[in-house]
mmCIF file of C-alpha atoms in Angstrom:
data_model
loop_
_atom_site.group_PDB
_atom_site.id
_atom_site.type_symbol
_atom_site.label_atom_id
_atom_site.label_comp_id
_atom_site.label_asym_id
_atom_site.label_seq_id
_atom_site.Cartn_x
_atom_site.Cartn_y
_atom_site.Cartn_z
ATOM 1 C CA TYR L 75 18.261 83.205 -94.331
ATOM 2 C CA GLN L 76 20.940 84.438 -96.971
ATOM 3 C CA THR L 77 20.815 84.364 -100.552
ATOM 4 C CA TYR L 78 23.997 82.698 -102.955
ATOM 5 C CA TYR L 79 24.415 83.797 -106.088
ATOM 6 C CA ILE L 80 25.997 81.775 -108.605
ATOM 7 C CA GLN L 81 28.629 83.373 -111.161
ATOM 8 C CA ASP L 82 31.153 82.241 -113.557
ATOM 9 C CA GLY L 83 34.574 81.250 -112.539
ATOM 10 C CA GLU L 84 37.719 79.478 -112.847
ATOM 11 C CA ALA L 85 37.482 75.707 -112.399
ATOM 12 C CA PRO L 86 39.274 74.437 -109.379
ATOM 13 C CA ALA L 87 42.998 73.086 -109.739
ATOM 14 C CA ALA L 88 42.562 69.570 -111.019
ATOM 15 C CA SER L 89 43.824 67.591 -108.663
ATOM 16 C CA GLU L 90 46.927 64.825 -108.985
ATOM 17 C CA LYS L 91 45.617 62.580 -106.686
ATOM 18 C CA GLU L 92 44.861 59.493 -108.660
ATOM 19 C CA TYR L 93 41.310 57.597 -107.177
ATOM 20 C CA TYR L 94 40.634 53.841 -106.407
ATOM 21 C CA GLU L 95 39.163 52.223 -108.777
ATOM 22 C CA VAL L 96 35.221 51.709 -108.466
ATOM 23 C CA ASP L 97 34.368 47.733 -108.358
ATOM 24 C CA THR L 98 37.437 46.639 -107.731
ATOM 25 C CA THR L 99 39.042 44.428 -105.270
ATOM 26 C CA TRP L 100 40.835 45.873 -102.451
ATOM 27 C CA THR L 101 43.839 44.213 -101.611
ATOM 28 C CA GLU L 102 46.772 47.131 -100.797
ATOM 29 C CA ALA L 103 46.610 49.521 -98.593
ATOM 30 C CA PHE L 104 45.646 52.902 -98.748
ATOM 31 C CA SER L 105 46.615 56.339 -98.083
ATOM 32 C CA SER L 106 43.872 59.218 -97.690
ATOM 33 C CA ARG L 107 45.811 62.453 -96.272
ATOM 34 C CA TYR L 108 45.358 61.317 -93.134
ATOM 35 C CA TYR L 109 45.171 57.418 -92.638
ATOM 36 C CA THR L 110 46.566 54.693 -94.159
ATOM 37 C CA VAL L 111 44.103 51.851 -94.041
ATOM 38 C CA THR L 112 45.296 48.082 -95.102
ATOM 39 C CA PRO L 113 42.575 45.575 -95.385
ATOM 40 C CA VAL L 114 43.313 41.503 -94.882
ATOM 41 C CA ALA L 115 44.414 39.549 -97.792
ATOM 42 C CA GLU L 116 40.846 37.072 -97.732
ATOM 43 C CA GLY L 117 38.463 39.724 -96.670
ATOM 44 C CA GLY L 118 35.968 40.856 -93.842
ATOM 45 C CA ALA L 119 38.350 43.273 -91.079
ATOM 46 C CA LEU L 120 41.416 44.959 -91.593
ATOM 47 C CA GLU L 121 44.828 44.624 -91.119
ATOM 48 C CA SER L 122 46.133 48.317 -89.953
ATOM 49 C CA VAL L 123 44.821 51.794 -89.488
ATOM 50 C CA VAL L 124 47.630 53.807 -89.093
ATOM 51 C CA ASP L 125 47.755 57.761 -88.674
ATOM 52 C CA LEU L 126 49.808 59.854 -90.973
ATOM 53 C CA GLU L 127 49.559 62.938 -88.477
ATOM 54 C CA ASN L 128 50.415 60.867 -85.082
ATOM 55 C CA ASP L 129 53.987 59.873 -86.541
ATOM 56 C CA GLU L 130 52.782 56.775 -88.512
ATOM 57 C CA LYS L 131 51.209 55.129 -85.424
ATOM 58 C CA SER L 132 48.754 52.315 -85.427
ATOM 59 C CA LEU L 133 45.344 53.160 -84.525
ATOM 60 C CA PHE L 134 44.979 49.496 -83.434
ATOM 61 C CA ALA L 135 46.977 46.769 -82.219
ATOM 62 C CA ALA L 136 45.886 43.945 -84.006
ATOM 63 C CA GLU L 137 47.610 40.813 -83.699
ATOM 64 C CA LYS L 138 44.936 38.796 -81.723
ATOM 65 C CA PHE L 139 42.032 40.058 -83.534
ATOM 66 C CA LYS L 140 41.472 42.436 -86.651
ATOM 67 C CA ILE L 141 39.994 45.341 -87.366
ATOM 68 C CA GLY L 142 36.509 44.974 -87.847
ATOM 69 C CA GLU L 143 36.236 40.896 -87.369
ATOM 70 C CA LEU L 144 32.518 40.216 -87.117
ATOM 71 C CA TYR L 145 31.823 37.356 -83.847
ATOM 72 C CA ASP L 146 28.838 35.879 -83.289
ATOM 73 C CA PHE L 147 28.140 33.856 -80.220
ATOM 74 C CA ARG L 148 24.753 32.301 -81.586
ATOM 75 C CA TYR L 149 23.600 32.861 -77.778
ATOM 76 C CA ASP L 150 19.478 31.844 -78.018
ATOM 77 C CA GLY L 151 18.984 32.866 -73.877
ATOM 78 C CA MET L 152 16.199 34.363 -73.332
ATOM 79 C CA GLY L 153 18.061 37.447 -73.980
ATOM 80 C CA ALA L 154 17.053 39.226 -70.160
ATOM 81 C CA GLY L 155 20.844 39.751 -69.382
ATOM 82 C CA GLU L 156 21.220 36.114 -66.922
ATOM 83 C CA GLN L 157 24.534 35.767 -68.525
ATOM 84 C CA ARG L 158 27.369 36.314 -65.118
ATOM 85 C CA HIS L 159 30.040 36.811 -67.358
ATOM 86 C CA ILE L 160 31.219 38.680 -70.750
ATOM 87 C CA TRP L 161 31.583 35.930 -73.668
ATOM 88 C CA GLN L 162 35.003 36.208 -75.363
ATOM 89 C CA PRO L 163 35.273 35.006 -78.536
ATOM 90 C CA TYR L 164 37.857 32.887 -78.557
ATOM 91 C CA ASN L 165 36.392 30.146 -76.013
ATOM 92 C CA GLY L 166 34.754 28.080 -78.317
ATOM 93 C CA GLU L 167 31.681 29.142 -78.092
ATOM 94 C CA SER L 168 31.209 32.225 -80.942
ATOM 95 C CA GLN L 169 31.653 32.197 -84.989
ATOM 96 C CA LEU L 170 33.552 34.178 -87.409
ATOM 97 C CA ALA L 171 31.793 36.076 -89.594
ATOM 98 C CA ALA L 172 33.700 35.021 -93.538
ATOM 99 C CA PHE L 173 33.337 37.766 -95.670
ATOM 100 C CA ASP L 174 33.847 38.276 -99.432
ATOM 101 C CA ALA L 175 36.810 40.309 -100.539
ATOM 102 C CA TRP L 176 36.320 43.871 -99.922
ATOM 103 C CA GLU L 177 35.711 46.233 -103.296
ATOM 104 C CA CYS L 178 35.492 49.723 -103.902
ATOM 105 C CA VAL L 179 32.411 51.128 -104.358
ATOM 106 C CA GLU L 180 33.112 54.704 -104.749
ATOM 107 C CA SER L 181 35.459 56.566 -105.855
ATOM 108 C CA GLY L 182 36.466 60.621 -105.762
ATOM 109 C CA PRO L 183 37.797 63.696 -104.608
ATOM 110 C CA VAL L 184 35.768 63.724 -101.000
ATOM 111 C CA ARG L 185 35.774 59.638 -99.593
ATOM 112 C CA THR L 186 36.647 56.204 -101.133
ATOM 113 C CA VAL L 187 34.006 53.755 -99.718
ATOM 114 C CA PHE L 188 35.193 49.910 -99.942
ATOM 115 C CA GLU L 189 32.510 47.172 -99.433
ATOM 116 C CA THR L 190 32.680 43.412 -98.200
ATOM 117 C CA SER L 191 29.339 40.883 -97.176
ATOM 118 C CA ALA L 192 28.974 37.679 -96.075
ATOM 119 C CA GLU L 193 26.123 36.015 -97.469
ATOM 120 C CA GLU L 194 25.741 32.746 -94.571
ATOM 121 C CA THR L 195 26.052 33.780 -90.690
ATOM 122 C CA SER L 196 23.914 32.052 -88.571
ATOM 123 C CA ARG L 197 22.092 35.348 -87.786
ATOM 124 C CA GLY L 198 21.754 36.422 -91.615
ATOM 125 C CA PRO L 199 23.589 38.681 -94.665
ATOM 126 C CA ALA L 200 25.774 41.063 -93.634
ATOM 127 C CA THR L 201 26.883 44.201 -95.427
ATOM 128 C CA LEU L 202 30.284 46.122 -93.931
ATOM 129 C CA ARG L 203 31.449 49.715 -95.756
ATOM 130 C CA LEU L 204 34.569 51.267 -94.830
ATOM 131 C CA THR L 205 34.699 54.966 -95.404
ATOM 132 C CA VAL L 206 37.950 57.325 -95.759
ATOM 133 C CA TYR L 207 37.856 60.242 -95.896
ATOM 134 C CA GLU L 208 39.992 62.382 -97.804
ATOM 135 C CA ASP L 209 40.089 66.155 -96.060
ATOM 136 C CA LEU L 210 38.090 64.578 -93.248
ATOM 137 C CA LYS L 211 40.179 62.867 -90.601
ATOM 138 C CA ARG L 212 37.753 60.305 -90.035
ATOM 139 C CA ILE L 213 37.015 57.241 -91.256
ATOM 140 C CA ASP L 214 33.361 55.546 -90.735
ATOM 141 C CA PHE L 215 32.620 51.672 -90.185
ATOM 142 C CA ASP L 216 28.959 50.924 -91.204
ATOM 143 C CA LEU L 217 27.710 47.556 -90.415
ATOM 144 C CA LYS L 218 23.954 46.061 -91.869
ATOM 145 C CA MET L 219 22.448 43.021 -90.828
ATOM 146 C CA ASP L 220 19.282 41.502 -91.722
ATOM 147 C CA LEU L 221 18.997 39.761 -88.767
ATOM 148 C CA ASP L 222 15.497 37.113 -88.305
ATOM 149 C CA SER L 223 13.728 37.285 -85.979
ATOM 150 C CA GLU L 224 14.528 34.525 -83.565
ATOM 151 C CA GLY L 225 16.037 34.338 -79.888
ATOM 152 C CA ALA L 226 18.023 36.544 -79.069
ATOM 153 C CA ARG L 227 21.239 38.172 -79.937
ATOM 154 C CA GLN L 228 25.438 38.477 -78.791
ATOM 155 C CA LEU L 229 27.664 40.280 -81.521
ATOM 156 C CA ARG L 230 30.759 41.823 -81.323
ATOM 157 C CA LEU L 231 32.517 44.053 -84.474
ATOM 158 C CA MET L 232 35.967 43.883 -83.078
ATOM 159 C CA PHE L 233 37.679 47.358 -82.598
ATOM 160 C CA PRO L 234 41.317 46.259 -80.416
ATOM 161 C CA VAL L 235 42.215 50.236 -79.644
ATOM 162 C CA ASN L 236 46.214 51.022 -79.040
ATOM 163 C CA THR L 237 45.524 52.292 -76.362
ATOM 164 C CA GLY L 238 49.406 51.836 -75.910
ATOM 165 C CA SER L 239 50.602 53.824 -78.664
ATOM 166 C CA LEU L 240 47.958 56.718 -77.900
ATOM 167 C CA PHE L 241 49.081 57.451 -74.398
ATOM 168 C CA ALA L 242 52.521 56.675 -74.681
ATOM 169 C CA ASP L 243 53.798 60.190 -75.267
ATOM 170 C CA GLU L 244 52.111 61.723 -72.747
ATOM 171 C CA ALA L 245 52.589 59.424 -69.853
ATOM 172 C CA ALA L 246 56.607 59.951 -70.991
ATOM 173 C CA ASP L 247 56.453 63.507 -71.197
ATOM 174 C CA ASP L 248 54.322 63.958 -67.490
ATOM 175 C CA GLY L 249 57.930 62.780 -66.380
#
């Protein structure tokens, strides 16, 4: 094992970055060292996530579906995989969860956390948390649902990855 000792020393330099005010509604783009994240004004999803190190390319193609939208397919079958096709969220059989506006619940030098909730989904309440780290190239999405006990659940949390922008440079370089 290792022994560490605490000694008096100089405090680290104060950061010049202003932190997001906790308990406020999040409506405008937020930037960390690695990403710029923009919420949907109505809440419950993201408009864009831009990689600041990769020529400011968007990580998601959010034209058709927004990032983090929650669809409930209201399927009450046997739960044995008896359907023969993959259900699409635009086929009229799904319901988009109505989340509240995003709120900042934590902000500091390590991370900033935003949260939104939906009290009335067809399967119970839901909470979506987005954590943006300042010095890590990482974003966490956490969905918490208090699911009722009836029927099977077919839920889809949308992350429409922009694969075209991620691989376009490699394809051009191959020749």
